[in-house]
Each structure stands twice: as C-alpha cells, then as structure tokens.
Short mmCIF file of C-alpha atoms in Angstrom, two decimals:
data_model
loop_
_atom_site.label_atom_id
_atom_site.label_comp_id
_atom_site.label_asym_id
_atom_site.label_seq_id
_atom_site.Cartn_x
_atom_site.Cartn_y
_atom_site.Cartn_z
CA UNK A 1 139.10 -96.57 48.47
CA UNK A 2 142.55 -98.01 48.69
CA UNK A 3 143.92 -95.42 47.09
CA UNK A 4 142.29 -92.68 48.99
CA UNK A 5 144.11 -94.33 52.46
CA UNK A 6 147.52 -94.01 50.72
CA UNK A 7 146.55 -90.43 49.47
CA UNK A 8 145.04 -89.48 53.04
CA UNK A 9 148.12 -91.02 54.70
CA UNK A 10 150.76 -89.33 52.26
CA UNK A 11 148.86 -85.47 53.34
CA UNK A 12 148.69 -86.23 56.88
CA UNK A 13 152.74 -87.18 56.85
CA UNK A 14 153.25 -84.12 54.89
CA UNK A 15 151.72 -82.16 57.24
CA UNK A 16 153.40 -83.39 59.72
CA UNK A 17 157.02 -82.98 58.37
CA UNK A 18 155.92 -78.94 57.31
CA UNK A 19 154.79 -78.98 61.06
CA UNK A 20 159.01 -79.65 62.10
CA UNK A 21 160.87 -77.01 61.84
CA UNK A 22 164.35 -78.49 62.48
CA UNK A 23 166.57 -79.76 59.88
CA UNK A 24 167.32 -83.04 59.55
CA UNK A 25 170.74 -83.33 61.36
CA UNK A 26 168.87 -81.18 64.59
CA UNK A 27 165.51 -83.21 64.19
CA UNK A 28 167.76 -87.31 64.84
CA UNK A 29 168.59 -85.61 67.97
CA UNK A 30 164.96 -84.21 68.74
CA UNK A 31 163.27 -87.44 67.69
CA UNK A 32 166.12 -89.49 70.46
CA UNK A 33 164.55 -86.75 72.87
CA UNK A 34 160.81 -87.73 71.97
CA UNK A 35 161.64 -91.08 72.12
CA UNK A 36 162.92 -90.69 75.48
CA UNK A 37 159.63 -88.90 76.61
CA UNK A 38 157.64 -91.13 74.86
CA UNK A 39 159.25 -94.44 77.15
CA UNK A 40 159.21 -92.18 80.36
CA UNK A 41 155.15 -90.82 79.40
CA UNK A 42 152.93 -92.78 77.40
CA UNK A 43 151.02 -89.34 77.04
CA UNK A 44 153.54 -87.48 75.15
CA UNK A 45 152.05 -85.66 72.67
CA UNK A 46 155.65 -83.57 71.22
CA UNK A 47 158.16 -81.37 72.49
CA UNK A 48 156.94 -77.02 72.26
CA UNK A 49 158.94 -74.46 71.09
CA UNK A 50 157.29 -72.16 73.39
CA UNK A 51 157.65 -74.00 76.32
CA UNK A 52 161.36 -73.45 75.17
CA UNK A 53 161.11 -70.50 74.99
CA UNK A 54 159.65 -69.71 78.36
CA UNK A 55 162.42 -71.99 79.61
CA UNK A 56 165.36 -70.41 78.17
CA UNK A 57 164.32 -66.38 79.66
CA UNK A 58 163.26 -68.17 83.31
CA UNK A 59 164.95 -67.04 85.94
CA UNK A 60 165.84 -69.96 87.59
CA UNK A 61 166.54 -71.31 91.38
CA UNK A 62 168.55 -73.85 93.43
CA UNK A 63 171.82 -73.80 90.75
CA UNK A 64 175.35 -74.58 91.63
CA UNK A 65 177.06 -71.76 89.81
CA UNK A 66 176.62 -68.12 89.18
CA UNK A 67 174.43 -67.61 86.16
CA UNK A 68 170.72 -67.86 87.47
CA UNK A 69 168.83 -68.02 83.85
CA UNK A 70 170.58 -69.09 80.24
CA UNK A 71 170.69 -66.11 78.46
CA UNK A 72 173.34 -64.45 80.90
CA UNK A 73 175.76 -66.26 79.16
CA UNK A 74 174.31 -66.99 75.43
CA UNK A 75 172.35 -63.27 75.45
CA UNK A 76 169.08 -62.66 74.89
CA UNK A 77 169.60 -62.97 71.37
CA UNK A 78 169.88 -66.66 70.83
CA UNK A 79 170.90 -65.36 66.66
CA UNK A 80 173.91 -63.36 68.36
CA UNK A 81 176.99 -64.60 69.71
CA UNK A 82 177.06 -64.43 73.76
CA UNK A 83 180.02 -64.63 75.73
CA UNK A 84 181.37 -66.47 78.96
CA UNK A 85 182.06 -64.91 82.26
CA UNK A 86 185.90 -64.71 81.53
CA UNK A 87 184.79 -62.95 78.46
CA UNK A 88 185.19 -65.26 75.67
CA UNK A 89 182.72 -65.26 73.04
CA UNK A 90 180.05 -67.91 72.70
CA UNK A 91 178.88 -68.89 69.00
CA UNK A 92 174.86 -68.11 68.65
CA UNK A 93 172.60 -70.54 69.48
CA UNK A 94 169.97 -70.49 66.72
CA UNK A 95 170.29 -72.87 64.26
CA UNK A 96 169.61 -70.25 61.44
CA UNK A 97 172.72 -68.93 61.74
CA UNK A 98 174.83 -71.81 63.14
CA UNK A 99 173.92 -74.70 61.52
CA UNK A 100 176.20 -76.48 63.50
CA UNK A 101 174.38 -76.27 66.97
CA UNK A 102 172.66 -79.72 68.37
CA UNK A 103 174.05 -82.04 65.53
CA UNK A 104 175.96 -83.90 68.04
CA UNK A 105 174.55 -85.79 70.79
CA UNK A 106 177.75 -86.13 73.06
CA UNK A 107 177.87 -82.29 72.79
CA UNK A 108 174.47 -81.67 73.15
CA UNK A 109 174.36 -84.11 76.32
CA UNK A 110 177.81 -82.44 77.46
CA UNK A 111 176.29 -78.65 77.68
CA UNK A 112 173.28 -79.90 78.65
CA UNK A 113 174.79 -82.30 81.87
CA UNK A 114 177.19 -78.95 82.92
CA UNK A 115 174.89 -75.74 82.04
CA UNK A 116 171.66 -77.36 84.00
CA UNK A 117 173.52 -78.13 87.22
CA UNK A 118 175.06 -74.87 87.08
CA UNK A 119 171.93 -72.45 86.18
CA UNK A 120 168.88 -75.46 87.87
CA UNK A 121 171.01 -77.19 90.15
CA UNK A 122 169.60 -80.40 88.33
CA UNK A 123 169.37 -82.52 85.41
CA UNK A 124 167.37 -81.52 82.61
CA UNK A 125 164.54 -83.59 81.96
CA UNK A 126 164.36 -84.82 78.85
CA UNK A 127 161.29 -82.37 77.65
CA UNK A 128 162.78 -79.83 78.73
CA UNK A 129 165.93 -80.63 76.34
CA UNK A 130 163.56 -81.67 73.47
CA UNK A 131 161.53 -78.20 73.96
CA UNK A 132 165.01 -76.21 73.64
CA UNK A 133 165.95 -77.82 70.75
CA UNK A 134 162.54 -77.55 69.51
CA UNK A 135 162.86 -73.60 69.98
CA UNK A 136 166.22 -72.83 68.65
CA UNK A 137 166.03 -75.21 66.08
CA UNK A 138 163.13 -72.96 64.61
CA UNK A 139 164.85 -69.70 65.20
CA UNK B 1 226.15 -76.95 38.24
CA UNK B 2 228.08 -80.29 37.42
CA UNK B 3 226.28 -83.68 36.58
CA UNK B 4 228.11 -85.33 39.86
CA UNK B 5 226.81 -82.26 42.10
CA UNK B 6 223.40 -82.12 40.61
CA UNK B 7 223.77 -85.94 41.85
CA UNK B 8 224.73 -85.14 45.00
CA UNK B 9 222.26 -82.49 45.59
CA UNK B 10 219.24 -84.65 44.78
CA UNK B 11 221.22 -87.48 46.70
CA UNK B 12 220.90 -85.26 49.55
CA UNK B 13 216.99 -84.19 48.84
CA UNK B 14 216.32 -87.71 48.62
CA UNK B 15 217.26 -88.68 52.22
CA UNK B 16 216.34 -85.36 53.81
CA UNK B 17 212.51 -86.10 52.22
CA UNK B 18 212.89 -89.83 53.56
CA UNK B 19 213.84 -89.04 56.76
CA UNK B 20 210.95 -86.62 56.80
CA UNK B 21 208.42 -89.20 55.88
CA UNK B 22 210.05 -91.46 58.60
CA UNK B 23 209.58 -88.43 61.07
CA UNK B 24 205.65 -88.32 59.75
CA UNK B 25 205.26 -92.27 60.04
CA UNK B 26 207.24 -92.14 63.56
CA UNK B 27 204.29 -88.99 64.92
CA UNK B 28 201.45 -91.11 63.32
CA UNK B 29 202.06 -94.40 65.62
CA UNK B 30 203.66 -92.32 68.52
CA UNK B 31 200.35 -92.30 71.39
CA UNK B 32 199.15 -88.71 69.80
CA UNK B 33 201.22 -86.53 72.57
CA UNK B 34 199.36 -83.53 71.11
CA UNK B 35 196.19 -85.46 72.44
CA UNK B 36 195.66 -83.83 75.87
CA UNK B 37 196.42 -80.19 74.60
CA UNK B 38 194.41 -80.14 72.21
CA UNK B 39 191.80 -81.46 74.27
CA UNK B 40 192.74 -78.75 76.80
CA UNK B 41 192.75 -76.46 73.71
CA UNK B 42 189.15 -77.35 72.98
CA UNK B 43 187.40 -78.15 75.35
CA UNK B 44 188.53 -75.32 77.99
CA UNK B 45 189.37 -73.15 75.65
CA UNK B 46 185.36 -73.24 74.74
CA UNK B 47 184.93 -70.96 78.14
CA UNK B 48 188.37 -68.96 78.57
CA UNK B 49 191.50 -68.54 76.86
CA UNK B 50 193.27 -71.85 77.23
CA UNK B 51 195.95 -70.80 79.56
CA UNK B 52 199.45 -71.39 79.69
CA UNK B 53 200.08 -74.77 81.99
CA UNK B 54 203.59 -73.05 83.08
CA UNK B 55 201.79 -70.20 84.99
CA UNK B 56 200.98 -73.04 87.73
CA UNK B 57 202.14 -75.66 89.75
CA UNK B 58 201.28 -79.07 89.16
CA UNK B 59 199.61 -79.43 92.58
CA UNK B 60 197.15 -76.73 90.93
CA UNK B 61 196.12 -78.45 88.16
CA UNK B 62 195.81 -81.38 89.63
CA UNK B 63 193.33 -80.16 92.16
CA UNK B 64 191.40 -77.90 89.28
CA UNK B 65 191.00 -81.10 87.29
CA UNK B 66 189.82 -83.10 90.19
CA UNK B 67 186.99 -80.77 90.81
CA UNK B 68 185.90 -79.66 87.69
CA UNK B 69 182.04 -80.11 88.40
CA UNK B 70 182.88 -76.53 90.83
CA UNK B 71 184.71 -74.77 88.52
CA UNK B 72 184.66 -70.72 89.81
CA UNK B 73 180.87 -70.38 89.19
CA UNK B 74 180.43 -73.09 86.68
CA UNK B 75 179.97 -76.76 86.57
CA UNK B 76 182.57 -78.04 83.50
CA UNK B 77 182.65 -81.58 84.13
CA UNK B 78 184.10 -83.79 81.31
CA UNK B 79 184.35 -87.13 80.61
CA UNK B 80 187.14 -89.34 82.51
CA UNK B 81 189.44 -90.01 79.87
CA UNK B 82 189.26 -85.96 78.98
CA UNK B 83 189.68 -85.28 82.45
CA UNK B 84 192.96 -87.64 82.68
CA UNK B 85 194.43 -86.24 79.26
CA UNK B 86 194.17 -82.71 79.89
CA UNK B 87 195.91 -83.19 83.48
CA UNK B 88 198.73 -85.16 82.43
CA UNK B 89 199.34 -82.60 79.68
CA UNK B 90 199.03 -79.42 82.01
CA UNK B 91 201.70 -81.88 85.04
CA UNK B 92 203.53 -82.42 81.69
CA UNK B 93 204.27 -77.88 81.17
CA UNK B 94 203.57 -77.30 84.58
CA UNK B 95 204.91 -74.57 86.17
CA UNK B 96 207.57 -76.73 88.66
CA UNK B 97 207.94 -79.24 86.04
CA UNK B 98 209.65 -77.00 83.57
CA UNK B 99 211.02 -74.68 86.61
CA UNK B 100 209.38 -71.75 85.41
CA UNK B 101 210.89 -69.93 88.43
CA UNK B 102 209.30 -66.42 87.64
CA UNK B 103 205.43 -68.65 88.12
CA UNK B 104 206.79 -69.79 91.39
CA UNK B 105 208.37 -66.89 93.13
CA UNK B 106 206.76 -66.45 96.43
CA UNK B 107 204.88 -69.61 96.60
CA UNK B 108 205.79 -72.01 99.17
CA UNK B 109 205.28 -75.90 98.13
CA UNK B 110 201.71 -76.03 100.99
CA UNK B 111 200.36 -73.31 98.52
CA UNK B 112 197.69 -74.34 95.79
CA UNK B 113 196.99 -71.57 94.10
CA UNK B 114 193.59 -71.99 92.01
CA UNK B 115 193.59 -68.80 90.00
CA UNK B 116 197.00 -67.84 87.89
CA UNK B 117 195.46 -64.35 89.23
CA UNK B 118 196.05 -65.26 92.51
CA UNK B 119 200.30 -66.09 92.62
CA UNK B 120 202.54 -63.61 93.54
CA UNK B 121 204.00 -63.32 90.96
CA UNK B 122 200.63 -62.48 88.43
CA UNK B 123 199.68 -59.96 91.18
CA UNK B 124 202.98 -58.06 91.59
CA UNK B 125 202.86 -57.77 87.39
CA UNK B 126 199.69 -56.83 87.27
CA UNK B 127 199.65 -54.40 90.40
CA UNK B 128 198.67 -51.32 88.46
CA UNK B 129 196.37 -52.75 87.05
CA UNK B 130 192.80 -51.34 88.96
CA UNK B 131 189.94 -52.72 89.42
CA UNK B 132 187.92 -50.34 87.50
CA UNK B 133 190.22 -50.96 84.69
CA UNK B 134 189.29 -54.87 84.63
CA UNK B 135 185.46 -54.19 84.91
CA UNK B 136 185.16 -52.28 81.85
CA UNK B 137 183.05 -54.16 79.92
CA UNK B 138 185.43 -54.94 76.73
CA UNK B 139 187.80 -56.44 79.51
CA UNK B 140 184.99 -58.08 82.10
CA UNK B 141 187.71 -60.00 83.75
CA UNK B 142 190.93 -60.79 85.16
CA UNK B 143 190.97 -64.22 83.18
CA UNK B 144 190.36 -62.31 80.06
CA UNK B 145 194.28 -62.22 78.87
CA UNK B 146 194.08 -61.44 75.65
CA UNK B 147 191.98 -58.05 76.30
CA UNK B 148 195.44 -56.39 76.93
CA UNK B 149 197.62 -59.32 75.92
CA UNK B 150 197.00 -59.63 72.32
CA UNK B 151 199.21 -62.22 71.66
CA UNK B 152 198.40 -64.27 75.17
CA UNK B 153 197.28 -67.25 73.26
CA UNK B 154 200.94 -67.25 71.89
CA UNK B 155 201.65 -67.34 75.42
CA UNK B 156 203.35 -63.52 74.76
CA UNK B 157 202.56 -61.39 77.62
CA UNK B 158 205.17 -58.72 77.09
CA UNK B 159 202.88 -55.63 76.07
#
C-alpha cells in the first residue's frame, strides 16, 4: 500500500516535470515568478504559454515610447534575431536557439522594468512575466 | 653573441617583464577606470552603436543620463550606480573636455544638443546625405553609424 503512495507520487512528479518545458536555468526564474503569483493569488494554478503568446502579438495601449506591441522590435519570429529602432540587431528570443535568454534575473527584471513601460505604459505583472517565459522558454 | 651581452640582454628582459607585471598589479588595484565604458559599452551598446562620448558636450550627457527612463521612444532606465558610471565616463571623453573643437563648432555653451545628429557640425557632414537614403531599410536610421561607417565603432568615420 505503502509502496503504491511512493510509486503513485514518483508518476504524478514525473508528469509534472515532462509537463515543463523550460530548462532548468529558465525554469529557477519561472518558479521565482510562480512563487510570486502564488503569495499575490492563493488561486494560482501556473503560468500559460498561450496566454504568452497572445501577450507577446497584442497590440498594446497607454505606453511611454514608440513601439505599441513586442514584436516590433524582437520580430515576429521570436527564433530570429530582431533589431532596435537605431537598427542594431537584437539576439532571438526563444530559448531553443539562445540558450542564454531568462537565465538571469537582474536581466530579466531589467528588460522587463524598461520594455513594459515603454510598449504598456506599466509594470508587468508578475503572470504576465511568468506566461512569457513560459512561452519562449518552450519555443 | 658574448656571455656578458647574453647577460645583459636577459638583464634587460628581466626588468622590462617586472615592470610589466608591476604595470598588471598597478591596473588590478587601480578603481577599474575601464568600469564605466564598458558599462556604456554594454549596456547601451545593447540598443545602438555605443557612440563616441567626444561627439558631445558634457552638458549633453549629463542631461541624457539624467533622463534615461525617456530615452527618444524608449524607456532605458538603469540602475544608479550604472547610471553614475557611464556619465562620469562619457564627462570624462566628452566633447569640451578633450576640446574636440570640430564636435563643438557652431554650438554656443546654452545649447544641449540631445542627438549627435542634431550639432552643426554632424549636419553640415552629413548634408548630402537624403532622407530617402537613411530610410532604406538596411540603413533605418540616422543613429545607425556603422551602415556607412564601417569602422564607426573604431570611432573611424572617414569613408
């Protein structure tokens, strides 16, 4: 019976690493995110890749700069390099193909604190950071 | 070679390697000098080329760096101690702190030019330059040096 629990428990915890997509170095600063989300909403259930992906193509309202959505600077390609209004190129954001992207939370906070004012007018909240990093971490 | 020359010579060696290690030791302790430019390298660099801090005055920096949050379109805020390491770097190559007179030409000390594009002296080098020219799209815009100026980065202009 005992050993059934531990057996039952072992699946279910397998299941729910296959269910993350995001290597491990991506996934500390996801699970900071959730944490986050969990303290703010008791009724956090996990972050949605498709919810991040609905957020990164909306056109957006109310922002401080010139870009109105995230893809006119990082393309609509988030596996091909985008490029800056003064025309300097931007590495790609998918974590397939830079491995580097969201493995440091100072950055991640950095881009976060400057692109969202400029393209929201606003702070991020903290799902919709986890559900971006959800997304690109899977593509 | 004789055995007192060959003596000499690695005599010579010798010090020239110590003093080079002393040189090393002295750049290790010294308050990293290169710390502000290479912020400046990195961290604005990450949106445009990191330009030259000799094409403006230090009244220019000073009020870019102080309002980085509005930054043409963009918010770039960065941390304080960034902020403060980048501007005393750029004050340090400024434009009237090296008397880079060419920079200066036609600016009078009230002017605060925020754009390098928008001193005198960019505009009259660049006045055949259209604006059709600077829209096409491998160019996109006027803060795009190194679209023409290959070398720009090497802070080499003269192409």
């Amino acid at each position: 019976m005992r050993i059934a629990a531990i057996l039952t428990a072992i699946v279910i915890a397998g299941t729910a690493i296959a269910a993350v997509a995001a290597p491990p170095a991506q996934q500390a600063i996801i699970d900071q995110f959730a944490a986050a989300a969990k303290k703010a909403d008791p009724g956090f259930s996990g972050f949605s890749p498709d919810a991040g992906k609905t957020f990164f193509f909306a056109e957006q309202t109310g922002g401080t700069g010139e870009a109105s959505n995230c893809y006119a600077c990082h393309g609509k390609d988030p596996k091909k390099a985008g490029e800056t209004r003064a025309g300097q190129t931007i590495d790609p954001i998918a974590v397939s193909v830079n491995p580097k992207r969201f493995t440091d939370m100072a950055m991640v906070e950095k881009w976060f604190g400057r692109n969202c004012d400029t393209v929201l007018g606003r702070e991020c909240t903290v799902v919709e950071k986890g559900n971006f990093l959800t997304f690109m971490s899977a593509q | 070679m004789g055995t007192k020359m060959g003596l000499a010579l690695a005599a010579a060696v010798a010090f020239i390697v110590a003093g080079a290690g002393m040189l090393a030791v002295q750049a290790q302790n010294a308050p990293t000098p290169n710390a502000g430019k290479d912020a400046f390298n990195a961290e604005c660099g990450a949106c445009h080329m990191p330009f030259q801090p000799e094409f403006l005055p230090a009244r220019s920096w000073q009020a870019l760096m102080g309002n980085l949050s509005k930054h043409f379109g963009e918010n770039a805020k960065l941390d304080a101690a960034t902020t403060t390491a980048i501007t005393d770097y750029l004050v340090s190559r400024a434009a009237d702190t090296v008397n880079n007179r060419q920079a200066l030409q036609g600016l009078s000390p009230q002017d605060v030019p925020l754009r390098i594009t928008e001193t005198p002296s960019w505009i009259r080098e660049h006045r055949r330059v259209t604006a059709e020219v600077v829209a096409r799209p491998e160019i996109k815009s006027k803060a795009n040096c190194v679209a023409c100026h290959r070398r720009a980065k090497l802070g080499v202009y003269e192409d």
